[in-house]
Short mmCIF file of C-alpha atoms and ligand atoms in Angstrom, two decimals:
data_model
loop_
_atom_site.label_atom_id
_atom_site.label_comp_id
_atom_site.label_asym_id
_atom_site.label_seq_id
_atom_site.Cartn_x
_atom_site.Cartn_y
_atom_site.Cartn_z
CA UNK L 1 -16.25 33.84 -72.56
CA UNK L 2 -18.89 33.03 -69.87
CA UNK L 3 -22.60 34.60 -69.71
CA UNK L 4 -23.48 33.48 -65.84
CA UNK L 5 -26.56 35.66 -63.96
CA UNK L 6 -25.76 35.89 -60.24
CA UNK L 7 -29.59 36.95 -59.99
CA UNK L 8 -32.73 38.28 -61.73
CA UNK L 9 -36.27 39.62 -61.77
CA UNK L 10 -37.79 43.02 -60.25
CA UNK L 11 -36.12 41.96 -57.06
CA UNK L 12 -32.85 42.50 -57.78
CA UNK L 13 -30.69 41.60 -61.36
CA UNK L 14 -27.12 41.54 -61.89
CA UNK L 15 -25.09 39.40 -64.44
CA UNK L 16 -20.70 38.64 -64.45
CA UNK L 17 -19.73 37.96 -68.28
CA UNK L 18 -16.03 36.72 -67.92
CA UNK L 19 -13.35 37.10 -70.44
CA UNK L 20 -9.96 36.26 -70.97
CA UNK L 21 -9.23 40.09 -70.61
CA UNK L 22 -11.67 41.80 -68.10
CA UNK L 23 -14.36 40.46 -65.62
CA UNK L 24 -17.61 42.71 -66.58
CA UNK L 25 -20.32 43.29 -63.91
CA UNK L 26 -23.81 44.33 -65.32
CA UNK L 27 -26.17 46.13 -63.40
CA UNK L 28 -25.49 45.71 -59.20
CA UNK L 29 -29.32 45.71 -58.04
CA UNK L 30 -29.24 43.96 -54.53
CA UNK L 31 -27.01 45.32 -51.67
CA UNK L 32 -23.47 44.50 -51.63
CA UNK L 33 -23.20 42.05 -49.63
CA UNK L 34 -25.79 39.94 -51.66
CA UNK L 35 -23.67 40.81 -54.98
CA UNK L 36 -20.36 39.75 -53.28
CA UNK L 37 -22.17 36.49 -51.85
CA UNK L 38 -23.41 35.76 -55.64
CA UNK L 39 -19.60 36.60 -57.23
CA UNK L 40 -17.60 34.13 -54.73
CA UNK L 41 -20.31 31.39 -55.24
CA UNK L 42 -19.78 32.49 -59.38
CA UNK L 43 -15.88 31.91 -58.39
CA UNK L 44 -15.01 35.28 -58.74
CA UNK L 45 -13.54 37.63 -56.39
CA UNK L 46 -15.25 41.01 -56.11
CA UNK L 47 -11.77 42.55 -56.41
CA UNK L 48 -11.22 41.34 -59.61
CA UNK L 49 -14.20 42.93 -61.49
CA UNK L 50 -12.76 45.50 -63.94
CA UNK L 51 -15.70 47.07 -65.03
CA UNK L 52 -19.41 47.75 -64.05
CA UNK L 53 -22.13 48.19 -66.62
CA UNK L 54 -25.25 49.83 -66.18
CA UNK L 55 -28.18 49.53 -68.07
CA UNK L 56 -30.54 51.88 -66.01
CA UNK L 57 -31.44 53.60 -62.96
CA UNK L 58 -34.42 51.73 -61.39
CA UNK L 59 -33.56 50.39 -58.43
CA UNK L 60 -33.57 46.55 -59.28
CA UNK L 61 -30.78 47.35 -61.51
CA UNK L 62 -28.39 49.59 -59.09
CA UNK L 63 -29.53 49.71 -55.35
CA UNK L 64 -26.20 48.04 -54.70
CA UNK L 65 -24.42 50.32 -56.59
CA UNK L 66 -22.91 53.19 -53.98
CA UNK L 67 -21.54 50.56 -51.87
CA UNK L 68 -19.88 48.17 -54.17
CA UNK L 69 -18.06 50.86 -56.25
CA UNK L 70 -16.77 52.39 -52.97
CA UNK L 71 -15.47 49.04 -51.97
CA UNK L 72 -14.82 47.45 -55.29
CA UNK L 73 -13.56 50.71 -57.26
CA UNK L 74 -13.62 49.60 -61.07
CA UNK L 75 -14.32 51.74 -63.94
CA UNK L 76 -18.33 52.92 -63.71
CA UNK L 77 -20.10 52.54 -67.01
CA UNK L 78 -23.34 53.89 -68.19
CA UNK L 79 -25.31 56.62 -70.76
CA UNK L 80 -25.63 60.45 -69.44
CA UNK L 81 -29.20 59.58 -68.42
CA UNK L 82 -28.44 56.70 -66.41
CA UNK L 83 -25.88 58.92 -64.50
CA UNK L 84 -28.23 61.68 -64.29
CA UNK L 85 -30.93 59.27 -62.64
CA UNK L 86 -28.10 57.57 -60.34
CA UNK L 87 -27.20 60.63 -59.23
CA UNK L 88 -29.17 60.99 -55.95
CA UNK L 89 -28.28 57.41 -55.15
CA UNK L 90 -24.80 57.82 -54.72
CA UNK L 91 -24.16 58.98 -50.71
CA UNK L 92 -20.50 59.90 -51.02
CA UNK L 93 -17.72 60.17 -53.77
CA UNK L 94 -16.43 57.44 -55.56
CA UNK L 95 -13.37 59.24 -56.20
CA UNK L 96 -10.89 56.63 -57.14
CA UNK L 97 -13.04 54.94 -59.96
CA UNK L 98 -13.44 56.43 -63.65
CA UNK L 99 -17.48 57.09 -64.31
CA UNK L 100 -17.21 56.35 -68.37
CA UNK L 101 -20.04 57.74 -70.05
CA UNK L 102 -21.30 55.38 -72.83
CA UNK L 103 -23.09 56.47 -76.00
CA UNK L 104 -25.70 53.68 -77.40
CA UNK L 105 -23.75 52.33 -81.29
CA UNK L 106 -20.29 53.44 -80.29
CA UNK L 107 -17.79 50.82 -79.41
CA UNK L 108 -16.15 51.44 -76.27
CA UNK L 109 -13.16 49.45 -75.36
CA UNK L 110 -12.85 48.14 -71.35
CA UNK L 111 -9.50 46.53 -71.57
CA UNK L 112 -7.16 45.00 -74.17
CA UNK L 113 -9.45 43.20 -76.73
CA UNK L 114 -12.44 43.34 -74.98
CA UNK L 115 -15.02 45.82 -76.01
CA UNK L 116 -18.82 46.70 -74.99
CA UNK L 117 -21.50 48.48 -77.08
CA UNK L 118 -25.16 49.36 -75.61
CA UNK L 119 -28.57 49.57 -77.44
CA UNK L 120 -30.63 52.57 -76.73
CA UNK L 121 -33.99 50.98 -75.57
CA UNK L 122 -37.87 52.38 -74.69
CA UNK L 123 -37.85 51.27 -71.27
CA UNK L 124 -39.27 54.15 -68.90
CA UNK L 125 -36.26 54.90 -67.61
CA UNK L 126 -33.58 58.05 -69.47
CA UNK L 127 -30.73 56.20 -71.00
CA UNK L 128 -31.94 53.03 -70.75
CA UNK L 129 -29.75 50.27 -72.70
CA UNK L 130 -28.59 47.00 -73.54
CA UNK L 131 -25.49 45.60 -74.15
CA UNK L 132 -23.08 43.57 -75.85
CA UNK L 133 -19.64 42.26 -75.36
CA UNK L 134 -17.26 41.33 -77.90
CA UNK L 135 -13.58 39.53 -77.39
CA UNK L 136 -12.22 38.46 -80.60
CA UNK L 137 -14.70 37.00 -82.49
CA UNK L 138 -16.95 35.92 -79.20
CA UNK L 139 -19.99 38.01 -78.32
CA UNK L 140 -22.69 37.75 -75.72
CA UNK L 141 -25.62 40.13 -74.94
CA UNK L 142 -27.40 41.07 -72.24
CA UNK L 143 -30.95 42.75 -72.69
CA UNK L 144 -33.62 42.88 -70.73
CA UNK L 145 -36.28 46.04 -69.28
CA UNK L 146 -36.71 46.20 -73.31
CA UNK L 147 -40.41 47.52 -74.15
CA UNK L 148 -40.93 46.35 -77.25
CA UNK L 149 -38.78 44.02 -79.60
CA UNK L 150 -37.76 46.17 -82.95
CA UNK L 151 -35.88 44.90 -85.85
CA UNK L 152 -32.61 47.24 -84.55
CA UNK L 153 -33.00 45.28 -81.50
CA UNK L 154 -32.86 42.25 -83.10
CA UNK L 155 -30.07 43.21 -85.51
CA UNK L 156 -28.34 44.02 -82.41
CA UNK L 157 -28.28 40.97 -80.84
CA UNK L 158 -28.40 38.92 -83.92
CA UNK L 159 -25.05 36.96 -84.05
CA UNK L 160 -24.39 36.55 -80.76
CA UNK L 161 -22.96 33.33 -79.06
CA UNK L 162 -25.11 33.49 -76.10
CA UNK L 163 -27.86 35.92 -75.15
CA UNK L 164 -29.47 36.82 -71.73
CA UNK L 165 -33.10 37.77 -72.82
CA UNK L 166 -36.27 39.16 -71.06
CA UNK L 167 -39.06 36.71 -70.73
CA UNK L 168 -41.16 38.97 -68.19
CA UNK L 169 -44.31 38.02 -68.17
CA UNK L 170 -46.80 35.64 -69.41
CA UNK L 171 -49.39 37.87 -71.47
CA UNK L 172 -52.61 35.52 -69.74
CA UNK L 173 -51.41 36.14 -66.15
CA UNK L 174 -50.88 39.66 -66.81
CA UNK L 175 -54.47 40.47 -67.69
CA UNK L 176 -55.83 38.54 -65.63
CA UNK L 177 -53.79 39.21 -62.75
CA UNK L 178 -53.79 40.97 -59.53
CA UNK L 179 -52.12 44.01 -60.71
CA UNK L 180 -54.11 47.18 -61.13
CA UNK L 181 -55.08 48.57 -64.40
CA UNK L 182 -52.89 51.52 -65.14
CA UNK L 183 -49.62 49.05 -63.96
CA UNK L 184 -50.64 46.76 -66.27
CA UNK L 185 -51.04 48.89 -68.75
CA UNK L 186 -47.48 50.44 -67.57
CA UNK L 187 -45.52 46.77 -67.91
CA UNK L 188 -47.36 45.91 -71.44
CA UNK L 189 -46.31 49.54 -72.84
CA UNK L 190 -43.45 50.22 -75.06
CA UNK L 191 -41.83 52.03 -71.65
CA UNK L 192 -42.63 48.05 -69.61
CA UNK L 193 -40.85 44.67 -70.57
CA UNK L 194 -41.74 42.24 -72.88
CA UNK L 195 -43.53 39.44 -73.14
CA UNK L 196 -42.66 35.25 -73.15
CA UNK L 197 -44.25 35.44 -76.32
CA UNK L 198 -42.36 38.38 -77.69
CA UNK L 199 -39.25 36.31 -75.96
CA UNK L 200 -40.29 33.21 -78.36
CA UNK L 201 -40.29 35.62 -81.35
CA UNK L 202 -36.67 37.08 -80.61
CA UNK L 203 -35.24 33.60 -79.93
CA UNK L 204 -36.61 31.91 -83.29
CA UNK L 205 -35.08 35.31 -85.31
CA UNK L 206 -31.70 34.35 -83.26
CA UNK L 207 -31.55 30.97 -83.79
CA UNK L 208 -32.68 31.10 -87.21
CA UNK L 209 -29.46 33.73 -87.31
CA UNK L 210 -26.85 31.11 -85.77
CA UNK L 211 -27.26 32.23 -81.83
CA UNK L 212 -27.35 28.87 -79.70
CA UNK L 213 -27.28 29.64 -76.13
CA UNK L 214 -29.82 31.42 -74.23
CA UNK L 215 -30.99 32.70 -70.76
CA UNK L 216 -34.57 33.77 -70.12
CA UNK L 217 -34.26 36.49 -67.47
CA UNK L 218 -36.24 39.17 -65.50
CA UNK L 219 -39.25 37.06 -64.98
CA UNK L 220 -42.26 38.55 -63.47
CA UNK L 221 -43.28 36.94 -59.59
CA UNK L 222 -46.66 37.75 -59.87
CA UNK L 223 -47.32 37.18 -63.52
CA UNK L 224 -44.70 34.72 -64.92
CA UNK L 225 -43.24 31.23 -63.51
CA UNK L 226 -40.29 29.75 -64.78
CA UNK L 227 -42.38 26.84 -66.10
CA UNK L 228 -44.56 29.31 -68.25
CA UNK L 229 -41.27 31.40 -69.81
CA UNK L 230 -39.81 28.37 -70.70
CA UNK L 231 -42.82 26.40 -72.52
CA UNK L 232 -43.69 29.34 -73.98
CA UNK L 233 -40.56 29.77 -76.07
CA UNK L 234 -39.72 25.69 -76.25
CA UNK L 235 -43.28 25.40 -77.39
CA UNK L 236 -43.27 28.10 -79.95
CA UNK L 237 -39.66 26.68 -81.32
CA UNK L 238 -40.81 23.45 -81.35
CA UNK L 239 -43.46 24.68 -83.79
CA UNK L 240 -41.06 24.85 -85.89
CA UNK L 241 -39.50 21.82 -85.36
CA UNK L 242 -36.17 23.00 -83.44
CA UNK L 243 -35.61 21.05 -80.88
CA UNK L 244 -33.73 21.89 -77.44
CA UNK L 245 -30.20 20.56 -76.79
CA UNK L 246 -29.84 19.88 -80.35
CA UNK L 247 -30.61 23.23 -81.99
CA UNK L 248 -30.24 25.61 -79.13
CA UNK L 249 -29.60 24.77 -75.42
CA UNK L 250 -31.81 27.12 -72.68
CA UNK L 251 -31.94 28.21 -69.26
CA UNK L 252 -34.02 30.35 -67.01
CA UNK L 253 -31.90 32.81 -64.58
CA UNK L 254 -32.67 32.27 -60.77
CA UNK L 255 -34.38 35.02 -58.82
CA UNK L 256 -31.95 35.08 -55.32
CA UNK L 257 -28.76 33.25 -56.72
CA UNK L 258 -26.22 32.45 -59.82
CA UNK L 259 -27.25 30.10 -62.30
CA UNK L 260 -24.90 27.94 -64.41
CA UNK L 261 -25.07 29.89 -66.98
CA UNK L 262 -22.71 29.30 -70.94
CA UNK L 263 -19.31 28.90 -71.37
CA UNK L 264 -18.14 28.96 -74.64
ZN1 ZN N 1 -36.41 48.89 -65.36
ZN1 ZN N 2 -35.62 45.76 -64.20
#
């Protein structure tokens, strides 16, 4: 299996997981052309993807969407709420592609042996969710636009072999930021993202739970760097004496283009 983001953050996020049975697109939020530019430079062929996954309907998540299921048709995955709140965005049929409508704790299967489940999450957005894949006894998780960590989330993810995690903002650059009060208020919120420091908290509870690999993702431009996400959670797992490349290995997904990503 192979976790690899193509590209991330409020301008645009979209992640390939590739299996021995099904190559899984989720979320398609730049246009198409930037999401077929990302795949070929991943080494996969937009005509190959079997399956899209959705995790919402804000517009860094699916403003590629319309096109790329017109001109890619695959099997269209999401909740009733995400559909609902795609809706609009869609300018003509997609006749030739199954939409699949997902309900958060059921296992849906995508193709022999390979199946996805999604996590209901807070995010301000209806049918907002997570997900996870599973082939055989390989998993990998994708979660970010989360709100708030709970322990379901965690329990969720917990066991995973690699793990694509939210590391939004740093909590210091926030406040004291340039945004204005009520966004602030907004991104902090159960319905926002979560913090590098709630990141740190979810990564110790993974590791501590066998998880290895992970990829800090959806990082705030105006009030997160890559530097900050990272130290943040090294720092904080360093507190407690794991140390990086030994204990767990980490990256930070690139904003405009595919990052190495895990295969394992
Ligand atoms: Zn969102
Ligand atoms: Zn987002």
């Amino acid at each position: 299996m192979e976790l690899i983001p193509l590209f991330s953050g409020s301008s645009g996020n979209a992640t390939l997981v590739r299996t021995s049975g099904a190559n899984i697109l989720i979320d398609a939020g730049k246009n198409c052309k930037a999401i077929v530019n990302a795949l070929n430079e991943a080494g996969t062929d937009p005509c190959d993807i079997d399956a899209v996954l959705i995790t919402h309907s804000h517009t860094d998540h699916v403003s590629g969407l319309d096109v790329f299921i017109r001109k890619y048709p695959s099997a269209l995955y999401a909740t009733e709420g995400t559909f609902r709140g795609m809706a609009r965005r869609f300018t003509k049929p997609h006749d030739s592609t199954p939409d699949i409508r997902i309900t958060p704790g059921v296992r849906t299967k995508v193709s022999d042996g390979v199946f996805i489940e999604a996590f209901a999450t807070p995010h301000d957005a209806a049918g907002s969710v997570c997900y996870k894949i599973t082939e055989a006894d390989q998993a990998c998780v994708v979660a970010t636009d989360l709100g708030v960590v709970t322990d379901e989330l965690k329990s969720f993810i917990k066991g995973a072999d690699a793990v694509l995690l939210e590391s939004n903002y740093d909590r210091h650059m926030l406040v004291y930021g340039p945004y204005p009060e009520e966004l602030k208020i907004r991104i902090a919120g159960d319905g926002g993202h979560i913090s590098n420091d709630d990141c740190a908290e979810v990564v110790k509870y993974l590791i501590d739970n066998g998880t290895r690999r992970f990829i800090l993702a959806h990082l705030s431009e105006q009030n997160n760097t890559p530097a900050k996400a990272e130290s943040t959670v090294c720092d904080y797992l360093a507190s407690f004496k794991l140390k990086r490349d030994s204990d767990y290995e980490m990256m930070v997904a690139r904003r405009h283009e595919p990052t190495a990503g895990f295969c394992f």
